[in-house]
PDB file of C-alpha atoms in Angstrom:
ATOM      1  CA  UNK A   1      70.738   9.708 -24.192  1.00 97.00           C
ATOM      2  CA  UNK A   2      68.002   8.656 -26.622  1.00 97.00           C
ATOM      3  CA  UNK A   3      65.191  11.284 -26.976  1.00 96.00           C
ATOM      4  CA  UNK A   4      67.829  13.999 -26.847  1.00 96.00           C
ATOM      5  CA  UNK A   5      66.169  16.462 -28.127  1.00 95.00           C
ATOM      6  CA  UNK A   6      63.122  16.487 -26.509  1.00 93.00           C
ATOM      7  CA  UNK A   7      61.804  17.978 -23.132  1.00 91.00           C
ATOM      8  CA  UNK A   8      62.686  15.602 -20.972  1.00 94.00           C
ATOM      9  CA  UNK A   9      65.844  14.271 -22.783  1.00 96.00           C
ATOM     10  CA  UNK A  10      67.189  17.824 -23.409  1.00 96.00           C
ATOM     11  CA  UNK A  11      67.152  18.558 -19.510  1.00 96.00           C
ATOM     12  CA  UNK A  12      69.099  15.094 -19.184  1.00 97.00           C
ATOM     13  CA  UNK A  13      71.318  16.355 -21.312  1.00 97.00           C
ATOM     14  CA  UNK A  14      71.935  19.588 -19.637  1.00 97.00           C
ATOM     15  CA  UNK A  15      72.325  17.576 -15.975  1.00 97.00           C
ATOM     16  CA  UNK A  16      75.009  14.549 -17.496  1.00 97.00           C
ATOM     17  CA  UNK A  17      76.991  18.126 -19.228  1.00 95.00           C
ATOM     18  CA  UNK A  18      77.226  19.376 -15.465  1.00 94.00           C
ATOM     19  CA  UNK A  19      77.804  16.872 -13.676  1.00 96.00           C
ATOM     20  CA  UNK A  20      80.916  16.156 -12.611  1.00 94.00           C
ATOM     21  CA  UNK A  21      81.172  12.039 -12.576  1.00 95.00           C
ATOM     22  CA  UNK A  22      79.128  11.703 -15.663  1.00 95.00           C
ATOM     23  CA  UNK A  23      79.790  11.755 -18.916  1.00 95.00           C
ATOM     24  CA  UNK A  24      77.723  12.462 -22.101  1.00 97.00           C
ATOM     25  CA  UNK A  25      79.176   9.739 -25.191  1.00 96.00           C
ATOM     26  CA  UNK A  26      76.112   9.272 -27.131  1.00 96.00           C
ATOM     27  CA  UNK A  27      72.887  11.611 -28.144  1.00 97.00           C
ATOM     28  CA  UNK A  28      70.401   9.729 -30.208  1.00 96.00           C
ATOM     29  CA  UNK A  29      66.918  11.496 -31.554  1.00 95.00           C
ATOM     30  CA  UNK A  30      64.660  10.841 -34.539  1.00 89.00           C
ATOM     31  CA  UNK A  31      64.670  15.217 -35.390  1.00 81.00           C
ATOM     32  CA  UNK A  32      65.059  14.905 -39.255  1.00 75.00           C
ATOM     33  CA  UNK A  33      68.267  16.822 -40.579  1.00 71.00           C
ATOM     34  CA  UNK A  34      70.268  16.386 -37.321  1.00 84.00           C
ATOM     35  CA  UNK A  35      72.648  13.480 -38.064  1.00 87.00           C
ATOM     36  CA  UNK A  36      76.185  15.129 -37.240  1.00 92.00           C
ATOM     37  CA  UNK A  37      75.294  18.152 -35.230  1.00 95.00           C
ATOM     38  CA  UNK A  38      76.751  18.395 -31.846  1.00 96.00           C
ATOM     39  CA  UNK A  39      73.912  18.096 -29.189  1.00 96.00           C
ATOM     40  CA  UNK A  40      75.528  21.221 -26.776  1.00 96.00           C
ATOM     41  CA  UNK A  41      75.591  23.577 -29.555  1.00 96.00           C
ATOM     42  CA  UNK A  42      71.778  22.565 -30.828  1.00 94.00           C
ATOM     43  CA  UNK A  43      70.814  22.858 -26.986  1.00 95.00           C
ATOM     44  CA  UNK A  44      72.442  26.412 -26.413  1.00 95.00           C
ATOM     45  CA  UNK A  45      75.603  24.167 -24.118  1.00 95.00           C
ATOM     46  CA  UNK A  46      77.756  25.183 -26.098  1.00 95.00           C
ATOM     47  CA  UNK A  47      80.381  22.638 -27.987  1.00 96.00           C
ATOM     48  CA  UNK A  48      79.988  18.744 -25.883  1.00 96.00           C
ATOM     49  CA  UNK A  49      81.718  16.416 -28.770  1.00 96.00           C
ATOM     50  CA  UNK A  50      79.019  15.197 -28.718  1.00 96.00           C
ATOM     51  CA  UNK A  51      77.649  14.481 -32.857  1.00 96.00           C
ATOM     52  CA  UNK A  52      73.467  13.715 -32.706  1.00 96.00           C
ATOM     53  CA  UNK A  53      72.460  10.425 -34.045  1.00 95.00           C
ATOM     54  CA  UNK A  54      69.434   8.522 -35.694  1.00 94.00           C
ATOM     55  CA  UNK A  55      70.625   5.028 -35.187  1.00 94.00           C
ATOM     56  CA  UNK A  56      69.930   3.406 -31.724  1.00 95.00           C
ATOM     57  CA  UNK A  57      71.128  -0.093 -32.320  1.00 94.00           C
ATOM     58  CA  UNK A  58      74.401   1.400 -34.063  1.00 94.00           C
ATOM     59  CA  UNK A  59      75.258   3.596 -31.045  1.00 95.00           C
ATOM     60  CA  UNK A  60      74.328   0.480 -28.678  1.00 96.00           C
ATOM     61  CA  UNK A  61      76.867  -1.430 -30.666  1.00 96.00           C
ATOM     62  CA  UNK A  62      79.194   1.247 -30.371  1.00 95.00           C
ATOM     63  CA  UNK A  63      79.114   2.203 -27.230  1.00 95.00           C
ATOM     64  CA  UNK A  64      79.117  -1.323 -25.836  1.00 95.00           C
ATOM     65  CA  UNK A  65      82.415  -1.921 -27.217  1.00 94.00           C
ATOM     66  CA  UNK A  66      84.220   1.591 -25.117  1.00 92.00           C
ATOM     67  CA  UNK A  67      82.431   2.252 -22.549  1.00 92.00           C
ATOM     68  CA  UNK A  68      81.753  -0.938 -20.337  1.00 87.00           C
ATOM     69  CA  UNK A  69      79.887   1.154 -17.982  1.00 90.00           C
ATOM     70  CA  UNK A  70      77.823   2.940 -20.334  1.00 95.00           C
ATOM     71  CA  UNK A  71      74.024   4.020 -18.752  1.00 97.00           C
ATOM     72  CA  UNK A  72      71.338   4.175 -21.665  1.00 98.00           C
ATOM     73  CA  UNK A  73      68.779   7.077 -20.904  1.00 98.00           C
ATOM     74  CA  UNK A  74      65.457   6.837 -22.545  1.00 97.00           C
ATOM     75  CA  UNK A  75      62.506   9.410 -22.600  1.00 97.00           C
ATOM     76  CA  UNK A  76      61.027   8.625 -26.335  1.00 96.00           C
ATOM     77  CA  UNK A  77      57.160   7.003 -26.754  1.00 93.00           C
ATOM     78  CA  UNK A  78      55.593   4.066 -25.588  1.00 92.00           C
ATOM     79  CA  UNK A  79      55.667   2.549 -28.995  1.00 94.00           C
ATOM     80  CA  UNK A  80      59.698   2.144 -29.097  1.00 96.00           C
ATOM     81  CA  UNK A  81      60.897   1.890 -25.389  1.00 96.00           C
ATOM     82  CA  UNK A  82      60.690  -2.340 -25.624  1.00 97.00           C
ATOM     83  CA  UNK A  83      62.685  -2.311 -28.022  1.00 97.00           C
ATOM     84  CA  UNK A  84      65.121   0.329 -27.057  1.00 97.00           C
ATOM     85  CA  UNK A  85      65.455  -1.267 -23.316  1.00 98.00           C
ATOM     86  CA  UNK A  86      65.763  -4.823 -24.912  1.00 97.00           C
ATOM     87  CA  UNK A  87      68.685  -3.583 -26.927  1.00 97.00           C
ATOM     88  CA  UNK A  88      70.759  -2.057 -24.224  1.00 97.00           C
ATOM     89  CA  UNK A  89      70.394  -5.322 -22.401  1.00 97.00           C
ATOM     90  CA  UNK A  90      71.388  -7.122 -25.061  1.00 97.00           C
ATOM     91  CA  UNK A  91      74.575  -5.210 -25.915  1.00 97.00           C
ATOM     92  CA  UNK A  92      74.943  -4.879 -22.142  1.00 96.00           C
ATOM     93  CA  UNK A  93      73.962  -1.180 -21.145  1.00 97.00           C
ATOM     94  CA  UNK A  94      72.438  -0.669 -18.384  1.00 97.00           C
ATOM     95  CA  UNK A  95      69.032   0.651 -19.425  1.00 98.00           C
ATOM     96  CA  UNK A  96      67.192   3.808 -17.341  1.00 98.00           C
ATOM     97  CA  UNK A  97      63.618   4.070 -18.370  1.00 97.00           C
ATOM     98  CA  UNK A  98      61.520   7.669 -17.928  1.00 95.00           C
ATOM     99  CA  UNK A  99      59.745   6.455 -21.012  1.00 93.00           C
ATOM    100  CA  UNK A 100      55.946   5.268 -19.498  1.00 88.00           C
ATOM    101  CA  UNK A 101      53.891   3.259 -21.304  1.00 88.00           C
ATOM    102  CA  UNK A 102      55.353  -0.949 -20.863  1.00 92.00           C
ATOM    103  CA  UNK A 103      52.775  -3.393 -20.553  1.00 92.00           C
ATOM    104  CA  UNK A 104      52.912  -5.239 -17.492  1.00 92.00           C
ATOM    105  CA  UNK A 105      53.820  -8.104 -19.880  1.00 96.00           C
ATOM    106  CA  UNK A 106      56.860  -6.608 -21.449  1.00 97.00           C
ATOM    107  CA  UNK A 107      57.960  -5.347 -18.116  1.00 95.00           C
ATOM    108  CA  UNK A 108      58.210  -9.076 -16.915  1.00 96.00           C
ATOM    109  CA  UNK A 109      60.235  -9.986 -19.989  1.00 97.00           C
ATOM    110  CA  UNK A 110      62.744  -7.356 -19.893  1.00 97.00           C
ATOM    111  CA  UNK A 111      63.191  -8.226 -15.788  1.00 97.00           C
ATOM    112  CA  UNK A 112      63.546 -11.805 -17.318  1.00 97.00           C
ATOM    113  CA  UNK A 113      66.006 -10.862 -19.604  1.00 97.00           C
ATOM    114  CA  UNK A 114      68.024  -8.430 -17.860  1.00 97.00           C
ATOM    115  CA  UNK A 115      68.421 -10.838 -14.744  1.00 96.00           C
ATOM    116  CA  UNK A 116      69.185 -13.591 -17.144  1.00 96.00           C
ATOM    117  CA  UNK A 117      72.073 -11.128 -19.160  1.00 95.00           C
ATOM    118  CA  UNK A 118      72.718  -9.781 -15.679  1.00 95.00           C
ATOM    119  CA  UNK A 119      72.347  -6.522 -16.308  1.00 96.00           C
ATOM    120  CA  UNK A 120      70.961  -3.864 -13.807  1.00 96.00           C
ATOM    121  CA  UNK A 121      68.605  -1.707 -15.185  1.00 97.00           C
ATOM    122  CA  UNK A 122      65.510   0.892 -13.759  1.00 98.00           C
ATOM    123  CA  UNK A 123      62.100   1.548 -15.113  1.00 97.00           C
ATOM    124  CA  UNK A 124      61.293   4.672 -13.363  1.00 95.00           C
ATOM    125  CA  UNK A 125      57.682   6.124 -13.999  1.00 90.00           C
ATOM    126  CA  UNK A 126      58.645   9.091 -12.024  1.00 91.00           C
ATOM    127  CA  UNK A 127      61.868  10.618 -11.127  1.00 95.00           C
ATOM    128  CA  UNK A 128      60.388  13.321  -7.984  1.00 94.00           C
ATOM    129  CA  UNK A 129      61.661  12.351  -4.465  1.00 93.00           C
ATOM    130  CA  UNK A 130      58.361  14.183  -4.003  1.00 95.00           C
ATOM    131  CA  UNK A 131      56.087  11.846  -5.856  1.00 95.00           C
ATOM    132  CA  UNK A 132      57.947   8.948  -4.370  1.00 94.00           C
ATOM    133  CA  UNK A 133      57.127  10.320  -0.941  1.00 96.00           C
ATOM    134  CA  UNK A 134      53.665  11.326  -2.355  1.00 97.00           C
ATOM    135  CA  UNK A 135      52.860   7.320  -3.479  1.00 96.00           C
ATOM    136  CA  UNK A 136      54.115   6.140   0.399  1.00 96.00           C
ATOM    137  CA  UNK A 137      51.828   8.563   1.982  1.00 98.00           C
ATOM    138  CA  UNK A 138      48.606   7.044  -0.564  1.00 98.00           C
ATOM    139  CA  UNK A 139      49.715   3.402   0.302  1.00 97.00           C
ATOM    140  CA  UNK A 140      49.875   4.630   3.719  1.00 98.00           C
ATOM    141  CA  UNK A 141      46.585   6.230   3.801  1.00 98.00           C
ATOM    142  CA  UNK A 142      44.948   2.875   2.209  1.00 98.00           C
ATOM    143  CA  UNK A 143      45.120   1.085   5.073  1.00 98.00           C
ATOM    144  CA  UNK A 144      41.826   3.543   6.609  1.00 98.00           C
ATOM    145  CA  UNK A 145      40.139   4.452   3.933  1.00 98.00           C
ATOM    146  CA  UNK A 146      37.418   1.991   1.511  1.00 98.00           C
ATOM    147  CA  UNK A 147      36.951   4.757  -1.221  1.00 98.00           C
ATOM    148  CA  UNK A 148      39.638   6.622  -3.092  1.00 98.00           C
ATOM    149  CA  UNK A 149      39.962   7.736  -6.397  1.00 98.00           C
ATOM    150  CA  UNK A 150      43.405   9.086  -8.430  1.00 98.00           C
ATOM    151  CA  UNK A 151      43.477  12.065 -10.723  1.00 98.00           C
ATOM    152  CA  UNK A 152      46.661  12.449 -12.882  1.00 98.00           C
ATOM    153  CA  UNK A 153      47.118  16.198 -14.802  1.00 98.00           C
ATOM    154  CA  UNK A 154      49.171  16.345 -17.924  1.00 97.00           C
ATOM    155  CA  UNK A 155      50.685  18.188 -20.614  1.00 95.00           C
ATOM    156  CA  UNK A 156      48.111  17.554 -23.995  1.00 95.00           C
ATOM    157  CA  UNK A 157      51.872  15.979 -25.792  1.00 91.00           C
ATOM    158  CA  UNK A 158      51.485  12.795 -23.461  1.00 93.00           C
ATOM    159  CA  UNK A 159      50.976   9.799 -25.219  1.00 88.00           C
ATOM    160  CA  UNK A 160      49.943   7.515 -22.199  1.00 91.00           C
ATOM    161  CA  UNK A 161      46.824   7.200 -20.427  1.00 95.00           C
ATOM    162  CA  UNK A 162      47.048   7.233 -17.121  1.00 96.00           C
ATOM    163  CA  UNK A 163      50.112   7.982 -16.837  1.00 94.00           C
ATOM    164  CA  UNK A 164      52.509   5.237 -15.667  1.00 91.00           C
ATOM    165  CA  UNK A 165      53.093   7.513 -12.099  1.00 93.00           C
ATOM    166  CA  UNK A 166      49.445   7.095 -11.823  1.00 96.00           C
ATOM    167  CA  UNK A 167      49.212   3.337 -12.202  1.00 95.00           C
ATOM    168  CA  UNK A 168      52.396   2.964  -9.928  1.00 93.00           C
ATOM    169  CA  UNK A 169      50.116   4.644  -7.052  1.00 96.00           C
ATOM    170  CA  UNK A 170      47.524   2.531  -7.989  1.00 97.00           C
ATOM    171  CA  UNK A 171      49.799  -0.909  -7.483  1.00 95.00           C
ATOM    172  CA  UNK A 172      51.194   0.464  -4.469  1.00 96.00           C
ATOM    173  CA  UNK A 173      47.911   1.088  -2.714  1.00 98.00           C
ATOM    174  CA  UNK A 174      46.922  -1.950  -4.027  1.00 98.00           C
ATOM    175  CA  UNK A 175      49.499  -4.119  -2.387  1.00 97.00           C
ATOM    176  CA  UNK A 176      47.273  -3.982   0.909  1.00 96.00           C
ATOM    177  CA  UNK A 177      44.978  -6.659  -0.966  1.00 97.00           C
ATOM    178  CA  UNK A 178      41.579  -5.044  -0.437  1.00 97.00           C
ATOM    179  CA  UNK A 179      39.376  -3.489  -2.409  1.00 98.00           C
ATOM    180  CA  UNK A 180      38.024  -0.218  -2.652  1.00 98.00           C
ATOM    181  CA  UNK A 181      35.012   2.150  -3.581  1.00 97.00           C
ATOM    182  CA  UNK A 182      31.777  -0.788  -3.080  1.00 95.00           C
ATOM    183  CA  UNK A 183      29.612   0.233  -4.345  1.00 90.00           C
ATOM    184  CA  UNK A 184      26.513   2.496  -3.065  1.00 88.00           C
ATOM    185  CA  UNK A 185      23.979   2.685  -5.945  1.00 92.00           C
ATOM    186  CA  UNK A 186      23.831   1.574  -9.273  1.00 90.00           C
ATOM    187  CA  UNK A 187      25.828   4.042 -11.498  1.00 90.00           C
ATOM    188  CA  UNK A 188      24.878   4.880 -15.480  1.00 92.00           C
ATOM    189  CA  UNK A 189      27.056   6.353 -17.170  1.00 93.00           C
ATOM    190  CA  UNK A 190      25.333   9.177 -19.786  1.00 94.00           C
ATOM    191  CA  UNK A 191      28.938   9.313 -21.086  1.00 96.00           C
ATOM    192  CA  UNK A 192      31.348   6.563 -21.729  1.00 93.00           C
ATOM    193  CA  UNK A 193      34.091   7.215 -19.647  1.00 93.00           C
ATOM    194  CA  UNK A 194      32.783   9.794 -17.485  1.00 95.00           C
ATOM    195  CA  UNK A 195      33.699   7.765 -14.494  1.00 95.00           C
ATOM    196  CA  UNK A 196      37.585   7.522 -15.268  1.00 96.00           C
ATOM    197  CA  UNK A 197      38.874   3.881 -15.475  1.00 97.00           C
ATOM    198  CA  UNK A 198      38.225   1.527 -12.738  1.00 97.00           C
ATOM    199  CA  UNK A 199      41.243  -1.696 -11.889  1.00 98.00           C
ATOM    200  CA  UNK A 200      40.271  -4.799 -10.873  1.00 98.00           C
ATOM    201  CA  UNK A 201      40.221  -3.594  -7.191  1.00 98.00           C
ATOM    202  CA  UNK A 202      37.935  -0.954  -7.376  1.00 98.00           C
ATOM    203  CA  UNK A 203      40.179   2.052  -7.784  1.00 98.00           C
ATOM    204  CA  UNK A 204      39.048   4.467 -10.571  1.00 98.00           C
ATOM    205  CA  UNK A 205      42.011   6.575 -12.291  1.00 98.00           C
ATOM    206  CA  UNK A 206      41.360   9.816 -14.360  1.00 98.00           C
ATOM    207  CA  UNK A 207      43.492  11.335 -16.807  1.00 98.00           C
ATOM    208  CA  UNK A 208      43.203  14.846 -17.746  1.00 98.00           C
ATOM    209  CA  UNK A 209      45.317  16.645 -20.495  1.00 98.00           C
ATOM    210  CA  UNK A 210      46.020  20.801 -20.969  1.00 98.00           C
ATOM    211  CA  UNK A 211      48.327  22.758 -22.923  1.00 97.00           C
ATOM    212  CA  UNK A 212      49.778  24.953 -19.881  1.00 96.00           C
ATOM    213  CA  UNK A 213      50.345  21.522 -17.475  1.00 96.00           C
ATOM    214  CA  UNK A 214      53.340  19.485 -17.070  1.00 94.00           C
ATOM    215  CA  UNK A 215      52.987  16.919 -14.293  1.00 95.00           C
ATOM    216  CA  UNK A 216      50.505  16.739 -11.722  1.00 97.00           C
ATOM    217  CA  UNK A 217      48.758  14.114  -9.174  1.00 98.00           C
ATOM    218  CA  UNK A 218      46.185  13.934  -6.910  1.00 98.00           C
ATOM    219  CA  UNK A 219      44.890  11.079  -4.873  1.00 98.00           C
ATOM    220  CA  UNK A 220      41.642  11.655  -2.943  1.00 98.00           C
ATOM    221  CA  UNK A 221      40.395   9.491   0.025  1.00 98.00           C
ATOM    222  CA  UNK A 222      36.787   9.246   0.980  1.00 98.00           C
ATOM    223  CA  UNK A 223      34.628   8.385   4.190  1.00 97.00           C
ATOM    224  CA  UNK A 224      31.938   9.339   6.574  1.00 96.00           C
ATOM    225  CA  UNK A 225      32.285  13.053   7.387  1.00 98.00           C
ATOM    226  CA  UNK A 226      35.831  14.052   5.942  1.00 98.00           C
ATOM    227  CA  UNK A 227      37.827  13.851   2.966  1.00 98.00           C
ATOM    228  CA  UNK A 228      41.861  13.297   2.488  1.00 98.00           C
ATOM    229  CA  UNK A 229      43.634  14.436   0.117  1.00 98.00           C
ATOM    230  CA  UNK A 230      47.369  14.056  -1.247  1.00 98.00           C
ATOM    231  CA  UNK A 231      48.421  16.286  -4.481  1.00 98.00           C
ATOM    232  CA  UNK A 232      52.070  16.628  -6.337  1.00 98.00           C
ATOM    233  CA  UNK A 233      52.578  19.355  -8.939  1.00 97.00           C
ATOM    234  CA  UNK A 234      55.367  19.279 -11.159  1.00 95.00           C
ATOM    235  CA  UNK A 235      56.335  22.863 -12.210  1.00 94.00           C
ATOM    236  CA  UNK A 236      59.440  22.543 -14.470  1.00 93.00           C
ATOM    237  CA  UNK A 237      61.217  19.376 -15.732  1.00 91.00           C
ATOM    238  CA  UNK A 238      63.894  20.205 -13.633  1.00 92.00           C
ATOM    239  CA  UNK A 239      62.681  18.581 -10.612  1.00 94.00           C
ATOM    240  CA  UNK A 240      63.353  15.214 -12.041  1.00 95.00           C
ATOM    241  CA  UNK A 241      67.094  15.760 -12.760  1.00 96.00           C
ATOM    242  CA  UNK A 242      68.351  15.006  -8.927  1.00 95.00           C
ATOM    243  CA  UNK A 243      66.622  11.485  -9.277  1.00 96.00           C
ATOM    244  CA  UNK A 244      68.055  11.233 -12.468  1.00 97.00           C
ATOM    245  CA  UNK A 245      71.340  11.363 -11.686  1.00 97.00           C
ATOM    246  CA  UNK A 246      70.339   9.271  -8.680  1.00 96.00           C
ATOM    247  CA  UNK A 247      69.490   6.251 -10.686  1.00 97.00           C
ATOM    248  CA  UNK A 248      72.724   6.743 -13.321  1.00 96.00           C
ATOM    249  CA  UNK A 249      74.926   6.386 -10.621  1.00 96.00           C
ATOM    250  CA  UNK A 250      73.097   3.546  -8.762  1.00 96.00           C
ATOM    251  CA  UNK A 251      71.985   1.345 -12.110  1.00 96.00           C
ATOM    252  CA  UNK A 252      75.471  -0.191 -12.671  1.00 94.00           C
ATOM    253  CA  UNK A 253      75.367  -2.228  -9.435  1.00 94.00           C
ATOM    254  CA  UNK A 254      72.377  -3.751  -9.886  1.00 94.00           C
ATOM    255  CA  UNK A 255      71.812  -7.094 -11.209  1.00 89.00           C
ATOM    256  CA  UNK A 256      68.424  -6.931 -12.675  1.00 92.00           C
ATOM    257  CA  UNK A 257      65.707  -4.490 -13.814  1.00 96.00           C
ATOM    258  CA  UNK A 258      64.072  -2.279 -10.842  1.00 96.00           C
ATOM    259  CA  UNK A 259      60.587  -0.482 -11.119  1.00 93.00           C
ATOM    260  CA  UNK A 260      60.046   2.498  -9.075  1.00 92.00           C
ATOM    261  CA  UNK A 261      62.370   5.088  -7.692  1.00 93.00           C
ATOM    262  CA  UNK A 262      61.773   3.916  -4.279  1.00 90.00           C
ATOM    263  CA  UNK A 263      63.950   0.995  -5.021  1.00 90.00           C
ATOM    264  CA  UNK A 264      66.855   3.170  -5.174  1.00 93.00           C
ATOM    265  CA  UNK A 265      66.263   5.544  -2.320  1.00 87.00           C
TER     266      UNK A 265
END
């Protein structure tokens, strides 16, 4: 698990410790002054054998050479995930993303690379059977409606904007090939930005962040006489944890890198 320590990661932690055909081997996280301690008793688990670690590419190395089947978990910041996923494929660990944030460009090297290594491995922007079933409904609802606009709700800690959830919608409403919102008037802007970001096919995507918030979605559809819309909230972390241990136990017989939960289900 690398991000151990932190909200996501911690929870992770908590789900591998009780499940029953998973086990926890490695607990990586940048916290200074935590090299040695055991990850249970600085979560409140109680004693896992489990000693926190600093050093990603050492455990990598590590691991790769006793557990065969190791899973690498990573919720950490868009700045490091590339390299951490390029390093489990390298050493040969399958690699499950929650971290948001890759480039489409970096996400079409590491599938590259983990097809060529043939390693499975799962980006997953969102691990809620309910946002999965939330994005099919929007892609759905696409199909009847010219105008729609996504808002995506955060905690103010997020480093992303939109959030990768949001731009998955986005792609998957966008696979009908038509494009939305024409325009009616000429808009001004009075300030930058005021009008959320707008993709190439029309769809506009705001971001919001709040201390008090930890994941929510709306997608709003538009036409003559009626609106539609489709929201997700996210109350505690929790929720993610069944699709979690979903894609740990699915990962190893893939051959390649996956985006999207809905690849799994």
């Amino acid at each position: 698990m690398v991000g151990a320590l932190g909200r996501m990661g911690s929870e992770v932690v908590k789900a591998v410790a009780g499940a029953d055909d998973c086990v926890l081997v490695a607990a990586i996280d940048t916290v200074p002054t935590i090299t040695g301690q055991d990850v249970g008793e600085r979560l409140g688990l109680g004693h896992l054998d489990v000693p926190l670690s600093e050093d990603v590419e050492g455990s990598l190395c590590l691991i790769s050479q006793n557990h065969p089947a190791a899973v690498m978990v990573d919720f950490t910041h868009p700045s490091v995930v590339y390299a951490h996923t390029r390093a489990a494929i390298a050493y040969g660990i399958c690699p499950v993303i929650g971290t948001t944030g890759l480039s489409p460009e970096q996400l079409a090297e590491l599938t590259a690379f983990a097809a060529k290594a043939s390693v499975g491995g799962a980006v997953i922007p969102n691990f809620s059977v309910g946002m999965v079933l939330l994005q099919q409904a929007a892609a759905a609802a696409a199909r009847f409606y010219d105008h729609a606009e996504l808002i995506e709700l955060h905690h103010d800690r997020k480093a992303d904007a939109p959030s990768g959830t949001c731009i998955k919608t986005a792609e998957l409403m966008e696979e009908l090939g038509k494009p939305f919102n024409p325009q009616k008037v000429e808009e001004h802007e009075t300030l930058a930005g005021s009008r959320g970001g707008r993709r190439p096919s029309g769809l506009r995507l705001h971001a919001i962040r709040l201390p008090g918030l930890v994941a929510h979605q709306e997608v709003r559809f538009g036409s003559d006489g009626e609106t539609y819309t489709l929201r997700h909230d996210t109350i505690d972390r929790s929720a993610y944890m069944p699709g979690v241990l979903l894609t740990l136990r699915k990962v190893g017989q893939l051959e390649s890198l996956v985006y999207g939960l809905e690849r799994l289900l």
